[in-house]
Each structure stands twice: as C-alpha cells, then as structure tokens.
Coordinates of C-alpha atoms in Angstrom, one line a residue:
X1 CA 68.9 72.1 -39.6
X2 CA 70.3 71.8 -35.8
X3 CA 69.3 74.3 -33.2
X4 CA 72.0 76.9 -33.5
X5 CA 71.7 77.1 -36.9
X6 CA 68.1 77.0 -36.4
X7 CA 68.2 80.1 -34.2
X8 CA 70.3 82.3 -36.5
X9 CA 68.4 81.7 -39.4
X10 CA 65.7 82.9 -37.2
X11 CA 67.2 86.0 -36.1
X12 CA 68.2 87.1 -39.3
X13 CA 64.9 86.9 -40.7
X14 CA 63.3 88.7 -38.1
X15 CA 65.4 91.7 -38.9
X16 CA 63.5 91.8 -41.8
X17 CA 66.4 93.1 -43.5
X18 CA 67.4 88.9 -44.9
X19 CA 65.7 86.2 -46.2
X20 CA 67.0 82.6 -45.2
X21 CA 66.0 79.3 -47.5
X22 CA 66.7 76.2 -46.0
X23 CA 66.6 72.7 -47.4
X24 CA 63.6 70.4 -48.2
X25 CA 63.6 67.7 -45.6
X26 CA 62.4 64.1 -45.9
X27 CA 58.1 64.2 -45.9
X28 CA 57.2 63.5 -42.5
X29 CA 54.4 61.2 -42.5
X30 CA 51.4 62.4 -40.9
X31 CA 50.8 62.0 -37.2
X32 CA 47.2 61.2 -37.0
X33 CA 45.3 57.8 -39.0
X34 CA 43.1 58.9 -42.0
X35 CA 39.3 59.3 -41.3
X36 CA 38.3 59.8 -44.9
X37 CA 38.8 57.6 -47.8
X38 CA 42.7 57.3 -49.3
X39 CA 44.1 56.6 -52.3
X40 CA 47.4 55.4 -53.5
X41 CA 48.9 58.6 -56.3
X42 CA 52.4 58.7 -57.9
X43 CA 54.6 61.9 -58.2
X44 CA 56.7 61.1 -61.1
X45 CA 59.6 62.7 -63.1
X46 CA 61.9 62.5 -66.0
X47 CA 65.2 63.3 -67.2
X48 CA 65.6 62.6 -71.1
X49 CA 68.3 62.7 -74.2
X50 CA 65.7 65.8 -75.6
X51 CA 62.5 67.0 -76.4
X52 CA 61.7 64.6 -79.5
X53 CA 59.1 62.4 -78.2
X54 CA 60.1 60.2 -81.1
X55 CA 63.3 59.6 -80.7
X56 CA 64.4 61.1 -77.3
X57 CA 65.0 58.5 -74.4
X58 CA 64.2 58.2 -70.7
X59 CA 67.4 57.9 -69.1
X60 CA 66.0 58.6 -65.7
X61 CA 63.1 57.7 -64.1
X62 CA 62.2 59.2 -60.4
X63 CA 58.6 57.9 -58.7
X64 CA 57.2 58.2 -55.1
X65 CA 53.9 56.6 -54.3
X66 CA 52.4 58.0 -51.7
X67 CA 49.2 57.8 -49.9
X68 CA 46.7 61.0 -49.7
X69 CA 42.9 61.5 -48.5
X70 CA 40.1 62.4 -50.6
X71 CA 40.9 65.7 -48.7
X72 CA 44.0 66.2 -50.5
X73 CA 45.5 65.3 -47.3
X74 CA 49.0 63.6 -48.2
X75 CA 49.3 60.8 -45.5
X76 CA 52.5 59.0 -46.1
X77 CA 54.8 57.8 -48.5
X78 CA 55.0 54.6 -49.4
X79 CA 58.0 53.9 -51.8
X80 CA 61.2 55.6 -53.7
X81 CA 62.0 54.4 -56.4
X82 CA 64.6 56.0 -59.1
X83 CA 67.1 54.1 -61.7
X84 CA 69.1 55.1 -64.6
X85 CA 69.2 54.0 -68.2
X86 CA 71.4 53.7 -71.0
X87 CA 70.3 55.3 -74.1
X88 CA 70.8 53.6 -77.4
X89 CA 72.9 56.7 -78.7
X90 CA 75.7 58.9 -76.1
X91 CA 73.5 61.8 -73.9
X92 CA 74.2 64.9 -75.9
X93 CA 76.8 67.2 -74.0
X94 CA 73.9 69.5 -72.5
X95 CA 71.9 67.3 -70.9
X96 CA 75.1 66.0 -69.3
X97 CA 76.0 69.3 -68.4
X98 CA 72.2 70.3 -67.4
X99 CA 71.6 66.8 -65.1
X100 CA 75.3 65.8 -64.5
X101 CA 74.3 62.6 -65.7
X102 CA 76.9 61.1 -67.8
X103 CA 77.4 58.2 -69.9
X104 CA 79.6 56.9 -67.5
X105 CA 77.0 57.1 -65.0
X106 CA 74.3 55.3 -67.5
X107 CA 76.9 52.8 -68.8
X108 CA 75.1 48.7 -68.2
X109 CA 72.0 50.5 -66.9
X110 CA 68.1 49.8 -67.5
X111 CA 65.2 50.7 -65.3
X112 CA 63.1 47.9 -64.6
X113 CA 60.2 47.8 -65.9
X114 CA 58.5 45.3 -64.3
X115 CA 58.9 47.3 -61.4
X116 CA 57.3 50.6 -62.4
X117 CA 54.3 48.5 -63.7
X118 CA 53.9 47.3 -60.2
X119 CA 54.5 50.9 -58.8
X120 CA 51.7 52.0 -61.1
X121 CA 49.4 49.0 -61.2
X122 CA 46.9 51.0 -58.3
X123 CA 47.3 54.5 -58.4
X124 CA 45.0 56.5 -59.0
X125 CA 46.9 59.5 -60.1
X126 CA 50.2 60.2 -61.5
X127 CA 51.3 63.9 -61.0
X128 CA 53.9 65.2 -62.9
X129 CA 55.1 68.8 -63.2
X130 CA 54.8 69.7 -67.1
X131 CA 52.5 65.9 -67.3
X132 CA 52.5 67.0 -71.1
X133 CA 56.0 66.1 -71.5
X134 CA 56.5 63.2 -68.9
X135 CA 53.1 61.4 -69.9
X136 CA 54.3 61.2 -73.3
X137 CA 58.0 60.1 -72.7
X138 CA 56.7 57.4 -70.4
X139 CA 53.9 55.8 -71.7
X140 CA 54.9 54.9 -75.2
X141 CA 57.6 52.7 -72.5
X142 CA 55.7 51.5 -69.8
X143 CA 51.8 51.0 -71.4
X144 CA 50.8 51.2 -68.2
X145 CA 50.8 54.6 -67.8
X146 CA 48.4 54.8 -70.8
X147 CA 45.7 53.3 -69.0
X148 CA 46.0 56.1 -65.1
X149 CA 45.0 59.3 -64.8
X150 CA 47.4 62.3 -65.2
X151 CA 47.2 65.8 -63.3
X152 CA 50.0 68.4 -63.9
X153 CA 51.1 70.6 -61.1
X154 CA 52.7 72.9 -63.1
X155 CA 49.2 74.1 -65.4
X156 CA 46.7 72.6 -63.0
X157 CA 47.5 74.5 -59.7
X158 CA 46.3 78.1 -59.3
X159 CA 50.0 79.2 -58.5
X160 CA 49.9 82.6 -60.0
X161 CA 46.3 83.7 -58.7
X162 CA 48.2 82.4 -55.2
X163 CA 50.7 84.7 -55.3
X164 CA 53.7 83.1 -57.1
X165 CA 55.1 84.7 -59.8
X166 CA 57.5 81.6 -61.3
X167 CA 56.1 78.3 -62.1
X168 CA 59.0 76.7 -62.1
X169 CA 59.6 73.8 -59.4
X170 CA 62.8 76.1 -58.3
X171 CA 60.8 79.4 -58.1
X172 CA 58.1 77.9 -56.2
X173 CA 59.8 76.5 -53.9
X174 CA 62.2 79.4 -53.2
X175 CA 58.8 81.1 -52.8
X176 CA 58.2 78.9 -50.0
X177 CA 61.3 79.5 -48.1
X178 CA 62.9 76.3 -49.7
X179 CA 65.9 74.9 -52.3
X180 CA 66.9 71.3 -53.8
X181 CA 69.1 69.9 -56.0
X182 CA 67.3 70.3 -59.4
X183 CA 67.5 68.4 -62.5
X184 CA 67.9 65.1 -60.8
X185 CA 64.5 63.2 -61.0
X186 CA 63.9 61.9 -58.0
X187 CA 64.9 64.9 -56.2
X188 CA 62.3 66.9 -58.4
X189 CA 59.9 64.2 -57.1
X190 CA 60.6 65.0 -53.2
X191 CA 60.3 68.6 -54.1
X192 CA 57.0 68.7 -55.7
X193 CA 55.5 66.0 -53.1
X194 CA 56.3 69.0 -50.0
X195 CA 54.9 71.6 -52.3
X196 CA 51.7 69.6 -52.7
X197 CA 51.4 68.9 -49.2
X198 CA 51.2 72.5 -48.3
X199 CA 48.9 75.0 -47.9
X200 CA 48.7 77.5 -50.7
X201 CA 49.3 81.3 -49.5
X202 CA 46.4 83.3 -50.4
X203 CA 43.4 80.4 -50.4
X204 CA 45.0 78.2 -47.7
X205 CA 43.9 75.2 -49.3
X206 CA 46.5 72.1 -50.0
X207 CA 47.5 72.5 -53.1
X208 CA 47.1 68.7 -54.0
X209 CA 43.5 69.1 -53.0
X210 CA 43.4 72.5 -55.9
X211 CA 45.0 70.5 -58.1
X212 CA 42.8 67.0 -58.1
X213 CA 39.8 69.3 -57.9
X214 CA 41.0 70.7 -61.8
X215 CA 42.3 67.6 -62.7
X216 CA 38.9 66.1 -62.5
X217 CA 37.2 68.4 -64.6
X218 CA 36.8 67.6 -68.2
X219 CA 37.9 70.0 -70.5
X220 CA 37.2 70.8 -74.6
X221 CA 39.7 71.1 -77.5
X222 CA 37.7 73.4 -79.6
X223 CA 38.6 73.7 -83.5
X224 CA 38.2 77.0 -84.9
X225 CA 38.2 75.2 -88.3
X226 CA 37.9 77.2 -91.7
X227 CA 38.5 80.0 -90.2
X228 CA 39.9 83.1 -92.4
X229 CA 43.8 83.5 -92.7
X230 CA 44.0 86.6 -92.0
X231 CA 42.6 86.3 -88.5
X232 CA 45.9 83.9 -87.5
X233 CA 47.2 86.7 -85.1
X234 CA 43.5 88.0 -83.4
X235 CA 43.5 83.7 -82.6
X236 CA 47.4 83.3 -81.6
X237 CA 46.9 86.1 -79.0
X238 CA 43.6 85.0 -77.9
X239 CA 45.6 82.1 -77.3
X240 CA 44.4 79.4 -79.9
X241 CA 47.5 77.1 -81.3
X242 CA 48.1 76.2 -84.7
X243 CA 47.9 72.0 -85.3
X244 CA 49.8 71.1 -89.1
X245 CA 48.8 67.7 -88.7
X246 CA 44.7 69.1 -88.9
X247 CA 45.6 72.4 -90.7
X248 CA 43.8 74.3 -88.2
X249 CA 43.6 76.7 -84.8
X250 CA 42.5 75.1 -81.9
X251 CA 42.4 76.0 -77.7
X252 CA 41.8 73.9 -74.9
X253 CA 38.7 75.1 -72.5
X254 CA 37.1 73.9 -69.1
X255 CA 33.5 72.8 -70.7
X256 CA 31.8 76.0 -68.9
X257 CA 34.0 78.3 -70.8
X258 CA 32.7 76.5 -74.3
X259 CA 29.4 79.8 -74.7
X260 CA 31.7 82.4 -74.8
X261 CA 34.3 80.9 -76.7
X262 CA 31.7 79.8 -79.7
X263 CA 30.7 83.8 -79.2
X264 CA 34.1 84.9 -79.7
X265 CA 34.4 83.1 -82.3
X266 CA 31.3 83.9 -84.1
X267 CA 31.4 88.0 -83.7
X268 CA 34.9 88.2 -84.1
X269 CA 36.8 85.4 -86.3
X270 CA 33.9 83.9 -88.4
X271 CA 31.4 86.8 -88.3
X272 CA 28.3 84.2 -88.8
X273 CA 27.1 81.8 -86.5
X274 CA 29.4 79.0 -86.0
X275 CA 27.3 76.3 -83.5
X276 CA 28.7 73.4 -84.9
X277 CA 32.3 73.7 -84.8
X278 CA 34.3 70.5 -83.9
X279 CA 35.2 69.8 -80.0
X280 CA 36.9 67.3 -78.4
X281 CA 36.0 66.3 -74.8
X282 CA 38.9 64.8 -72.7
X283 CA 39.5 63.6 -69.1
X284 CA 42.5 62.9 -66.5
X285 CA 42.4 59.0 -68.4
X286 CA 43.7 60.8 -71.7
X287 CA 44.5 64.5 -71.1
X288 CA 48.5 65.3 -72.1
X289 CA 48.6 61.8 -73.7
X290 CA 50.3 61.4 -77.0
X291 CA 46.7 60.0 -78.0
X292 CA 45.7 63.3 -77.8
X293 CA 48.8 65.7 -78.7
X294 CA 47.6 67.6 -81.9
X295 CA 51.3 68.1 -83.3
X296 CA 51.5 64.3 -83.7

C-alpha cells in the first residue's frame, strides 16, 4: 500500500469506529542468517473436478517450498510453482463458477510431473490446509507424496483456543487484518505461508512452530468394535465416526488421551472392561493418507 493510503487506513482505524483489511503482500524473506538447523517444507494446494477421490481430478496444482528453522521460524522461500491441467471429462459448471477456472483455461494443459517430484524430493513437510483432502488427491498422482510427511493447518493449529472463531483460510486471515483472492491454488498457498509465519494472538508463538509441534505427535484410531446399536448416538456426539467398510465406530486420539477413552468406553458404551479393543497408531509419514482413510 503507498504512504497516503497507508496513513488513512491508519487514521480510520484509530477512530476505533472502522476496521481496514489490506492485501497479503509477497513473504519477505527474513533479514537475519539462520542459527539453528533448517529444513526445506512445502505449502501445497488443490483445486479439483469434486470431492470423489476416485474419480475427481487435479486440475490445479499450487506449491511453495520454503525454507524454516527448527524454531518454526520461516526463513525464505525458495520456489513458486503452480500449473493447470486438463481433466479427462469438462469441469462441472460449479467448480468453474467456484475457481473461475474454465475449460478454456485447462484446454492442452498438464502439470508436470517431473517437476513436482523434484519440488518434493527433500522436503520434509508438506502443509496443506484440510491435508485430508489434498494428501489423497495428490498422492495417488505424484507417489511421491506417499512417501513425506503431512501436517494440516486447518486441524493441527490451535486456532480456536487462539482466539479465531472461523477456520477457514478467508476467516483467518480477515482475522488477521488481511484478504486474497481465494479459490485459486497458489494464491491459497501465499495465504497460508503469511499466516504460518505469524505469531498467534493469545500464545504468541508462530503458528508453524504449533503446528509442527502436533504434527509430530502420533496419534491412535481407536475401534469401539462390537459395541451395542443402540449406543450409535451417545458415540456420534462423543464424536466417534461410523467406518462401512469395517462395520464399526471409531475416533482419532493423541496417544495420552487413549486411558480415558478406553474408560469411557467401558462405563458407558460397553459396560465391562474393554482393554483390548483394536488401535491403530499413525504418524506425519501416513496420517490423512488414503492408506489410512477408513471410508475406503
């Protein structure tokens, strides 16, 4: 924004009275050399046909590689990188009304694939926000996603016990005094790499350091196999999720949460001991990968 511009915004916020949002601008790189150890991390984003992991295509893929400090201190970036694709069928008319990306604009199109294998070859994180969805879409692609570890900004970030009330990239940044042109992938990529670079508002820590911290964690799928029909609605709204493909209820935990689930579970669903109830244990290599995804 230039100075006079600048100054009014200013003066209108002071009145207290207005609230001025101003436009993400390009991540400036970090003024001082690392003096911790850095790694090499991918933000990363989608747009798609649909929702069908099975039949749904990528027709745009947004990256930035960027470097960061064990700190979660973001450093620099390193590369942009974002190309279109043709489907094998026409984008359905909602998506092209949703990401203004037509078949016009696909038409001859393919992202390189050679390229994002190189982009991803050495990171050693890919961010995504909603990494459920995006992991999925792109690994089944580009194998090498398979093979890095994931950590989703939108479920992995404390942003509600920070004082955000929208987890949306859109409501957190508006939150933060900031817009951008949504639904375009790379531009979801530059927003997400300014919101990780700052300071959370209650906490003050960087978010990408909150968010690294969970995503290293393991965490358990625990099956509430057997358990009784008629205690479906105490699990849904203790917030266990039905699988069809294992014909049972089942909810994701952080491994020091597993005591009081397995009590919960044994005074109130089962109403016996139940210590040997099935768990799966899963880490940032295979978390929100379609390896894991109970519905499949």
């Amino acid at each position: 924004m230039n100075q006079p511009l600048d100054s009014i915004a200013s003066v209108l916020e002071e009145t207290g009275e207005y609230r001025v949002l101003r436009r993400i601008a390009p991540f400036a790189p970090s003024p001082v050399q690392p003096d911790e150890p850095t790694f090499f991390g991918l933000i990363l984003d989608t747009e798609t046909t649909g929702v069908d992991f099975g039949q749904d295509e990528v027709i745009e893929l947004g990256i930035i590689k960027f470097e960061y400090g064990a700190s979660g201190r973001i450093y620099r970036v390193l590369e942009s990188f974002n190309q279109l694709h043709q489907p094998s069928r026409p984008i359905p008319p909602e998506i092209a009304r949703l990401t203004g990306i037509t078949d016009g604009a696909v038409a001859g199109q393919r992202i390189d694939d050679a390229a994002v294998g190189m982009l991803a070859a050495d990171a050693a994180v890919v961010i995504a926000h909603n990494a459920s969805f995006n992991r999925q879409m792109c690994e089944r692609r580009w194998p090498v996603f398979a093979e890095r570890n994931w950590a989703c900004s939108l479920n992995q970030v404390p942003w509600r016990e920070e004082g955000h009330e929208g987890l949306k990239l859109g409501y957190l940044l508006i939150d933060c005094g900031f817009f951008h042109h949504g639904h375009r992938a790379i531009d979801d990529c530059h927003a997400l790499l300014q919101l990780l670079a700052r300071p959370l508002k209650v906490s003050g820590r960087l978010a990408l350091s909150c968010l690294l911290e969970t995503a290293r964690k393991p965490t358990v799928r625990l099956w509430a196999e057997g358990s009784p029909i008629e205690t479906k609605d105490l699990l849904k709204a203790h917030s266990y999720r039905w699988s069809q493909r294992r014909r049972s209820w089942y909810i994701d935990l952080d491994e020091a949460q597993m005591e009081i689930e397995r009590t919960f579970l044994s005074e109130t669903i089962f109403r016996r001991p139940v210590a040997h109830l099935p768990a799966d244990r899963f880490t940032a290599r295979d978390r929100f990968s379609a390896r894991t995804n109970p519905e499949l």
